[in-house]
Coordinates of C-alpha atoms in Angstrom, one line a residue:
Chain T
X1 CA -24.4 20.0 16.0
X2 CA -22.9 23.4 15.3
X3 CA -25.0 26.6 15.3
X4 CA -26.8 27.2 12.0
X5 CA -25.7 24.0 10.4
X6 CA -27.9 21.1 9.4
X7 CA -27.8 17.8 11.3
X8 CA -25.7 15.3 9.4
X9 CA -26.9 11.7 8.8
X10 CA -23.5 10.1 9.5
X11 CA -22.2 7.8 12.3
X12 CA -20.7 8.6 14.8
X13 CA -23.5 11.1 15.4
X14 CA -21.2 13.3 17.5
X15 CA -18.8 13.9 14.6
X16 CA -18.7 17.7 14.1
X17 CA -19.2 18.9 10.5
X18 CA -19.7 22.7 10.7
X19 CA -21.9 24.1 7.9
X20 CA -22.9 20.7 6.6
X21 CA -25.3 20.9 3.7
X22 CA -27.5 17.8 3.0
X23 CA -27.5 16.0 -0.4
X24 CA -29.4 17.6 -3.2
X25 CA -29.3 14.6 -5.5
X26 CA -31.0 11.3 -4.7
X27 CA -29.1 8.0 -4.6
X28 CA -30.6 6.9 -7.9
X29 CA -29.7 10.2 -9.5
X30 CA -26.1 9.8 -8.4
X31 CA -25.9 6.2 -9.5
X32 CA -27.5 6.8 -12.9
X33 CA -25.0 9.5 -13.8
X34 CA -22.1 7.1 -12.8
X35 CA -23.7 4.2 -14.7
X36 CA -24.2 6.4 -17.8
X37 CA -20.6 7.5 -17.7
X38 CA -19.5 3.9 -17.4
X39 CA -21.7 2.9 -20.4
X40 CA -20.5 5.7 -22.6
X41 CA -16.9 4.9 -21.6
X42 CA -17.4 1.2 -22.3
X43 CA -18.8 2.0 -25.8
X44 CA -16.0 4.4 -26.6
X45 CA -13.2 2.1 -25.5
X46 CA -14.9 -0.9 -27.2
X47 CA -15.1 0.9 -30.6
X48 CA -11.6 2.3 -30.2
X49 CA -10.0 -1.1 -29.3
X50 CA -11.9 -2.8 -32.1
X51 CA -10.0 -0.6 -34.6
X52 CA -6.7 -1.6 -32.9
X53 CA -7.5 -5.3 -33.6
X54 CA -6.9 -6.3 -30.0
X55 CA -8.0 -9.6 -28.3
X56 CA -11.2 -9.6 -26.3
X57 CA -9.2 -9.7 -23.0
X58 CA -7.1 -6.7 -24.1
X59 CA -10.3 -4.8 -25.1
X60 CA -11.9 -5.5 -21.7
X61 CA -8.6 -4.4 -20.0
X62 CA -8.5 -1.2 -22.0
X63 CA -12.0 -0.4 -20.8
X64 CA -11.1 -1.3 -17.2
X65 CA -8.0 0.8 -17.0
X66 CA -9.8 3.8 -18.6
X67 CA -12.7 3.4 -16.2
X68 CA -10.6 2.9 -13.1
X69 CA -8.2 5.6 -14.1
X70 CA -10.9 8.2 -14.7
X71 CA -12.6 7.2 -11.5
X72 CA -9.4 7.6 -9.5
X73 CA -8.5 11.0 -11.1
X74 CA -11.9 12.6 -11.2
X75 CA -14.0 11.1 -8.4
X76 CA -11.2 10.3 -5.9
X77 CA -9.1 13.2 -6.9
X78 CA -12.0 15.6 -6.1
X79 CA -12.3 14.1 -2.7
X80 CA -8.6 14.4 -1.9
X81 CA -8.4 18.1 -2.9
X82 CA -11.9 19.2 -1.6
X83 CA -11.8 18.7 2.1
X84 CA -14.9 20.8 2.6
X85 CA -17.1 18.9 0.1
X86 CA -19.8 18.4 2.7
X87 CA -20.4 22.2 2.8
X88 CA -21.1 22.4 -0.9
X89 CA -24.5 24.0 -1.5
X90 CA -24.5 24.1 -5.3
X91 CA -25.5 20.4 -5.9
X92 CA -22.2 19.8 -7.6
X93 CA -22.1 16.2 -8.7
X94 CA -18.7 15.2 -7.2
X95 CA -19.5 16.7 -3.8
X96 CA -22.9 14.9 -3.9
X97 CA -21.2 11.6 -4.5
X98 CA -19.0 11.9 -1.4
X99 CA -21.8 13.3 0.8
X100 CA -23.8 10.2 -0.2
X101 CA -20.9 7.7 0.1
X102 CA -20.1 9.0 3.6
X103 CA -23.3 7.3 4.7
X104 CA -21.4 4.1 4.1
X105 CA -18.2 5.4 5.6
X106 CA -18.2 8.6 7.5
X107 CA -14.4 8.7 7.6
X108 CA -14.8 10.5 4.2
X109 CA -16.7 13.4 5.7
X110 CA -14.6 13.2 8.8
X111 CA -11.4 13.4 6.8
X112 CA -9.7 10.3 8.5
X113 CA -6.0 10.4 7.8
X114 CA -5.7 6.8 6.5
X115 CA -8.6 7.3 4.1
X116 CA -7.2 10.6 2.8
X117 CA -3.8 9.0 2.4
X118 CA -5.1 5.9 0.5
X119 CA -7.3 8.1 -1.7
X120 CA -4.4 10.5 -2.3
X121 CA -2.0 7.8 -3.5
X122 CA -4.8 6.3 -5.6
X123 CA -5.8 9.6 -7.3
X124 CA -2.3 11.0 -7.8
X125 CA -0.3 7.9 -8.6
X126 CA -2.7 5.1 -9.6
X127 CA -5.0 7.3 -11.6
X128 CA -2.5 8.6 -14.2
X129 CA -0.8 5.2 -14.2
X130 CA -4.1 3.5 -15.2
X131 CA -4.4 5.8 -18.2
X132 CA -0.8 4.9 -19.0
X133 CA -1.9 1.2 -18.9
X134 CA -4.5 2.0 -21.6
X135 CA -1.8 3.4 -23.8
X136 CA 0.6 0.5 -23.0
X137 CA -2.0 -2.2 -23.9
X138 CA -3.1 -0.3 -27.0
X139 CA 0.4 0.0 -28.3
X140 CA 1.7 -3.3 -27.0
X141 CA 4.5 -1.9 -24.8
X142 CA 6.9 -4.3 -23.2
X143 CA 6.2 -2.8 -19.7
X144 CA 2.4 -3.4 -20.1
X145 CA 2.2 -6.4 -17.7
X146 CA 4.5 -5.0 -15.0
X147 CA 2.6 -1.7 -15.1
X148 CA -0.8 -3.4 -14.7
X149 CA 0.6 -5.6 -12.0
X150 CA 2.0 -2.5 -10.1
X151 CA -1.3 -0.6 -10.2
X152 CA -3.4 -3.6 -9.3
X153 CA -1.1 -4.3 -6.3
X154 CA -1.4 -0.7 -5.3
X155 CA -5.2 -0.9 -5.5
X156 CA -5.1 -4.1 -3.4
X157 CA -2.8 -2.6 -0.8
X158 CA -4.9 0.6 -0.6
X159 CA -8.1 -1.5 -0.1
X160 CA -6.4 -3.5 2.6
X161 CA -5.3 -0.4 4.5
X162 CA -8.9 1.0 4.0
X163 CA -10.6 -2.0 5.6
X164 CA -8.0 -2.8 8.3
X165 CA -7.8 0.7 9.7
X166 CA -11.7 0.7 9.8
X167 CA -11.7 -2.5 11.8
X168 CA -9.0 -1.3 14.2
X169 CA -11.0 1.8 14.8
X170 CA -14.2 -0.1 15.6
X171 CA -15.8 -0.6 12.2
X172 CA -18.7 1.7 13.1
X173 CA -18.8 4.4 10.4
X174 CA -22.0 3.4 8.5
X175 CA -25.3 5.1 8.9
X176 CA -27.0 1.6 8.8
X177 CA -26.4 -1.9 7.5
X178 CA -27.9 -1.1 4.1
X179 CA -25.2 1.5 3.5
X180 CA -22.6 -0.7 5.1
X181 CA -23.2 -3.5 2.6
X182 CA -24.1 -1.5 -0.5
X183 CA -21.5 1.3 -0.3
X184 CA -18.7 0.3 2.1
X185 CA -18.5 -3.3 0.9
X186 CA -20.4 -3.3 -2.4
X187 CA -18.9 -0.2 -4.0
X188 CA -15.3 -1.4 -3.2
X189 CA -15.9 -5.0 -4.2
X190 CA -14.8 -4.6 -7.8
X191 CA -11.5 -3.1 -6.6
X192 CA -10.7 -6.3 -4.7
X193 CA -11.8 -8.9 -7.3
X194 CA -10.6 -7.2 -10.5
X195 CA -7.1 -6.2 -9.3
X196 CA -6.7 -9.7 -7.9
X197 CA -7.5 -11.3 -11.2
X198 CA -5.2 -8.9 -13.1
X199 CA -2.4 -9.4 -10.6
X200 CA -2.5 -13.2 -10.9
X201 CA -2.7 -13.0 -14.7
X202 CA 0.3 -10.6 -14.9
X203 CA 2.3 -12.8 -12.4
X204 CA 1.7 -15.8 -14.7
X205 CA 2.5 -13.9 -17.9
X206 CA 5.7 -12.5 -16.4
X207 CA 6.9 -15.9 -14.9
X208 CA 6.2 -17.5 -18.3
X209 CA 8.3 -14.9 -20.1
X210 CA 11.2 -15.8 -17.8
X211 CA 10.7 -19.5 -18.3
X212 CA 10.9 -18.9 -22.1
X213 CA 13.9 -16.7 -21.7
X214 CA 15.8 -19.2 -19.6
X215 CA 15.0 -22.0 -22.0
X216 CA 16.2 -20.0 -24.9
X217 CA 19.4 -19.1 -23.0
X218 CA 20.1 -22.5 -21.4
X219 CA 22.2 -24.1 -24.3
X220 CA 24.5 -21.1 -24.4
X221 CA 25.0 -20.8 -20.6
X222 CA 25.7 -24.4 -19.4
Chain A
X1 CA -0.3 10.4 33.8
X2 CA -2.2 7.5 35.3
X3 CA -1.9 6.6 39.0
X4 CA 1.1 4.3 39.7
X5 CA 2.6 4.5 36.3
X6 CA 5.8 6.2 35.2
X7 CA 5.8 9.4 33.2
X8 CA 6.5 8.5 29.5
X9 CA 9.0 10.4 27.3
X10 CA 6.8 10.6 24.3
X11 CA 5.1 13.4 22.4
X12 CA 2.2 14.3 22.7
X13 CA 2.8 14.5 26.4
X14 CA -0.9 14.0 27.2
X15 CA -1.0 10.5 25.5
X16 CA -2.2 8.1 28.1
X17 CA -0.1 4.9 28.5
X18 CA -1.3 3.2 31.7
X19 CA 1.4 1.2 33.4
X20 CA 4.2 2.4 31.1
X21 CA 7.6 1.0 32.1
X22 CA 10.7 2.9 31.0
X23 CA 13.4 1.4 28.8
X24 CA 15.9 -0.9 30.5
X25 CA 18.4 -1.0 27.6
X26 CA 20.3 2.0 26.3
X27 CA 20.1 3.1 22.8
X28 CA 23.6 1.8 22.1
X29 CA 22.7 -1.6 23.6
X30 CA 19.7 -1.9 21.3
X31 CA 21.6 -0.8 18.2
X32 CA 24.6 -3.1 18.9
X33 CA 22.3 -6.1 19.2
X34 CA 20.6 -5.2 15.9
X35 CA 24.0 -4.5 14.2
X36 CA 25.4 -7.8 15.4
X37 CA 22.3 -9.7 14.1
X38 CA 22.8 -7.9 10.8
X39 CA 26.5 -8.8 10.6
X40 CA 26.0 -12.5 11.5
X41 CA 23.2 -12.7 8.9
X42 CA 25.3 -11.0 6.3
X43 CA 28.2 -13.5 6.9
X44 CA 25.8 -16.5 6.8
X45 CA 24.1 -15.4 3.6
X46 CA 27.4 -14.5 2.0
X47 CA 28.9 -17.9 2.7
X48 CA 25.7 -19.7 1.7
X49 CA 25.3 -17.7 -1.6
X50 CA 29.0 -18.3 -2.4
X51 CA 28.4 -22.0 -2.5
X52 CA 25.4 -21.5 -4.9
X53 CA 27.7 -19.7 -7.4
X54 CA 25.5 -16.7 -7.6
X55 CA 26.5 -13.3 -9.0
X56 CA 27.5 -10.5 -6.6
X57 CA 24.2 -8.7 -7.2
X58 CA 22.2 -11.9 -6.4
X59 CA 24.3 -12.4 -3.3
X60 CA 23.6 -8.9 -2.0
X61 CA 19.9 -9.4 -2.8
X62 CA 19.8 -12.8 -0.9
X63 CA 21.2 -10.9 2.1
X64 CA 18.8 -8.1 1.8
X65 CA 15.7 -10.3 1.5
X66 CA 16.8 -12.4 4.5
X67 CA 17.5 -9.3 6.5
X68 CA 14.3 -7.4 5.6
X69 CA 12.2 -10.6 5.9
X70 CA 13.5 -11.4 9.4
X71 CA 13.1 -7.8 10.4
X72 CA 9.5 -7.8 9.2
X73 CA 8.6 -11.1 10.8
X74 CA 10.4 -10.8 14.2
X75 CA 10.7 -7.1 14.9
X76 CA 7.6 -5.8 13.3
X77 CA 5.6 -9.0 13.9
X78 CA 6.3 -8.6 17.6
X79 CA 5.0 -5.0 17.5
X80 CA 1.8 -6.0 15.7
X81 CA 0.9 -8.7 18.1
X82 CA 2.1 -7.1 21.4
X83 CA -0.1 -4.0 21.8
X84 CA 1.1 -3.7 25.4
X85 CA 4.8 -3.7 24.8
X86 CA 5.2 -0.4 26.7
X87 CA 4.2 -2.2 29.9
X88 CA 7.0 -4.8 29.6
X89 CA 9.0 -4.9 32.8
X90 CA 11.3 -7.8 31.9
X91 CA 13.8 -5.9 29.7
X92 CA 12.7 -8.1 26.7
X93 CA 14.7 -7.0 23.7
X94 CA 11.8 -6.6 21.2
X95 CA 9.7 -4.6 23.7
X96 CA 12.8 -2.4 24.4
X97 CA 13.2 -1.7 20.6
X98 CA 9.7 -0.4 20.3
X99 CA 9.8 1.6 23.5
X100 CA 12.9 3.3 22.2
X101 CA 11.6 3.7 18.6
X102 CA 8.5 5.4 19.9
X103 CA 10.7 8.3 20.9
X104 CA 10.9 8.9 17.1
X105 CA 7.2 8.1 16.5
X106 CA 4.9 7.9 19.4
X107 CA 2.2 6.5 17.2
X108 CA 3.8 3.1 17.9
X109 CA 3.2 3.3 21.7
X110 CA -0.2 5.0 21.0
X111 CA -1.2 2.2 18.6
X112 CA -2.3 4.4 15.7
X113 CA -4.5 2.5 13.4
X114 CA -2.6 3.4 10.2
X115 CA 0.8 2.4 11.8
X116 CA -0.6 -0.9 13.1
X117 CA -2.2 -1.6 9.7
X118 CA 1.0 -1.0 7.7
X119 CA 3.1 -3.0 10.2
X120 CA 0.6 -5.8 10.1
X121 CA 0.6 -6.1 6.3
X122 CA 4.4 -5.8 6.4
X123 CA 4.9 -8.5 9.1
X124 CA 2.3 -10.9 7.9
X125 CA 2.6 -10.6 4.1
X126 CA 5.9 -9.0 3.2
X127 CA 7.9 -10.8 5.8
X128 CA 7.3 -14.4 4.7
X129 CA 7.3 -13.2 1.0
X130 CA 10.8 -11.8 1.6
X131 CA 12.0 -15.2 2.8
X132 CA 10.4 -16.7 -0.3
X133 CA 12.4 -14.2 -2.4
X134 CA 15.6 -15.6 -0.8
X135 CA 14.5 -19.1 -2.0
X136 CA 13.4 -17.8 -5.4
X137 CA 16.8 -16.1 -6.1
X138 CA 18.8 -19.0 -4.7
X139 CA 17.0 -21.5 -6.9
X140 CA 16.5 -19.2 -9.9
X141 CA 12.8 -19.4 -10.0
X142 CA 10.9 -17.8 -13.0
X143 CA 8.8 -15.7 -10.5
X144 CA 11.9 -14.2 -8.8
X145 CA 11.7 -10.7 -10.3
X146 CA 7.9 -10.3 -10.1
X147 CA 8.0 -11.4 -6.4
X148 CA 10.8 -9.0 -5.5
X149 CA 8.9 -6.3 -7.4
X150 CA 5.7 -7.0 -5.5
X151 CA 7.4 -6.9 -2.1
X152 CA 9.4 -3.8 -2.9
X153 CA 6.2 -2.0 -4.1
X154 CA 4.4 -3.1 -0.9
X155 CA 7.3 -1.7 1.2
X156 CA 7.1 1.6 -0.7
X157 CA 3.4 1.8 -0.4
X158 CA 3.6 1.1 3.3
X159 CA 6.3 3.7 3.8
X160 CA 4.2 6.3 1.9
X161 CA 1.1 5.6 4.0
X162 CA 3.4 5.8 7.1
X163 CA 4.7 9.2 6.3
X164 CA 1.6 10.8 4.7
X165 CA -0.7 9.8 7.6
X166 CA 1.8 11.4 10.0
X167 CA 1.9 14.6 8.0
X168 CA -1.9 14.8 7.8
X169 CA -2.1 14.3 11.6
X170 CA 0.3 17.2 12.3
X171 CA 3.8 15.4 12.1
X172 CA 4.4 16.0 15.8
X173 CA 5.1 12.5 17.3
X174 CA 8.9 12.8 18.0
X175 CA 10.3 13.5 21.4
X176 CA 12.8 15.9 19.8
X177 CA 14.5 16.6 16.5
X178 CA 17.3 14.1 17.2
X179 CA 14.8 11.2 17.4
X180 CA 12.9 12.7 14.5
X181 CA 15.8 12.5 12.1
X182 CA 17.6 9.5 13.5
X183 CA 14.7 7.1 14.1
X184 CA 11.7 8.4 12.2
X185 CA 13.6 9.4 9.1
X186 CA 16.9 7.6 9.4
X187 CA 15.7 4.2 10.4
X188 CA 13.2 4.1 7.5
X189 CA 15.5 5.5 4.9
X190 CA 16.8 2.1 3.7
X191 CA 13.2 1.0 3.1
X192 CA 12.7 3.9 0.7
X193 CA 16.0 3.7 -1.2
X194 CA 16.5 -0.1 -1.5
X195 CA 13.0 -1.0 -2.6
X196 CA 13.1 1.8 -5.1
X197 CA 16.3 0.5 -6.6
X198 CA 15.0 -3.1 -6.6
X199 CA 11.7 -2.1 -8.2
X200 CA 13.4 -0.2 -11.0
X201 CA 15.7 -3.1 -11.6
X202 CA 12.9 -5.6 -11.7
X203 CA 10.8 -3.3 -14.0
X204 CA 13.7 -3.2 -16.4
X205 CA 14.4 -6.9 -16.3
X206 CA 10.7 -7.8 -16.8
X207 CA 10.3 -5.3 -19.7
X208 CA 13.4 -6.7 -21.3
X209 CA 12.1 -10.2 -21.0
X210 CA 9.0 -9.2 -22.9
X211 CA 11.0 -7.4 -25.6
X212 CA 13.0 -10.6 -26.1
X213 CA 9.8 -12.6 -26.2
X214 CA 8.1 -10.4 -28.7
X215 CA 11.2 -10.4 -31.0
X216 CA 11.3 -14.2 -30.8
X217 CA 7.6 -14.5 -31.6
X218 CA 7.3 -11.9 -34.3
X219 CA 8.1 -14.0 -37.3
X220 CA 5.5 -16.5 -36.4
X221 CA 2.8 -14.1 -35.5
X222 CA 2.8 -11.5 -38.4

């Protein structure tokens, strides 16, 4: 522990975080803000997509891309560009999120290079691309599937790097097994399952488009 | 330096590599083997693709996917599963490659978690997928473009993680600037340029397929 700084709750205990300031908000405070944001966003995108006369699947996808895009840009973007979030003494929500999440993975507070890299690519590339996906689905662009496929694959690759580097470095970054399963595993679970489903769907749609194309062309070519 | 081990040529100098054995092969030996392999592979794939009556672009792509796939599986696969390559005292070619390349990026000899992760994903997923791309192009599968797009994006994501983690960790892993530019930058350059070109090409082909599809469908749907 540094002089004058609070002891931090993270593992490994000998990680040095000068001028660490403990969380102001409770876990339930943090979660309820995020849940409210999600609910408001869902309502807004649901109403908006209704007026566009989209299918139910497209309407869910519009919500997902808006949700994941804003999460990438705001939440993960803050982490990437605020290396000293753990010193924040104002109770600022985004700093509180990462102080709390670091209990599940202290590499966030410790600024592990692999974590910062994955979060950087996610915030800077995949975030804006996700909002572009909202636009692409809403307006029925021809690049809609390939864009969704590209972002989903990026999310899956990032998640793979996130977990594999942790395993190679000993997989011991959680304060206890509650945080390990709820934060480190639980909070990332949606970003394994949903991008997988979307990737498979896009793969099928794109392959089908080429089957249609080759059937249309066949009589002319051979 | 450990007792009884040779001094290693890598930076940082205080990196500990117990029982390190220096390179047996010279740089030109190593490069000429790889160049010969590339030339033989090019000849084989060029003859093979000629008989399939493929376009020139498809024939170049068949070579590229065979080349990159075998490089991923054999060269990078060896690195991933041979953590003690730097102790090899038999002059085994694949160990020599990585002893030599570590002069451009000592994170290989030092087994950096981000490097091992990227190489692991590349060797285990992208390698076999690249060989599948050879098959897909050769037989004109409908998933050919989306598969090539997926692998290229994976290669680009991996290269991004490779360089960004190095920068975040101080970008000081090369023995000198010759190795920095020839190995660390030069040897990876093809895996930035070629996947970028292929991704853009696939994006355009896939978007075009959906434009065709929507034009074909329009009269029925609206």
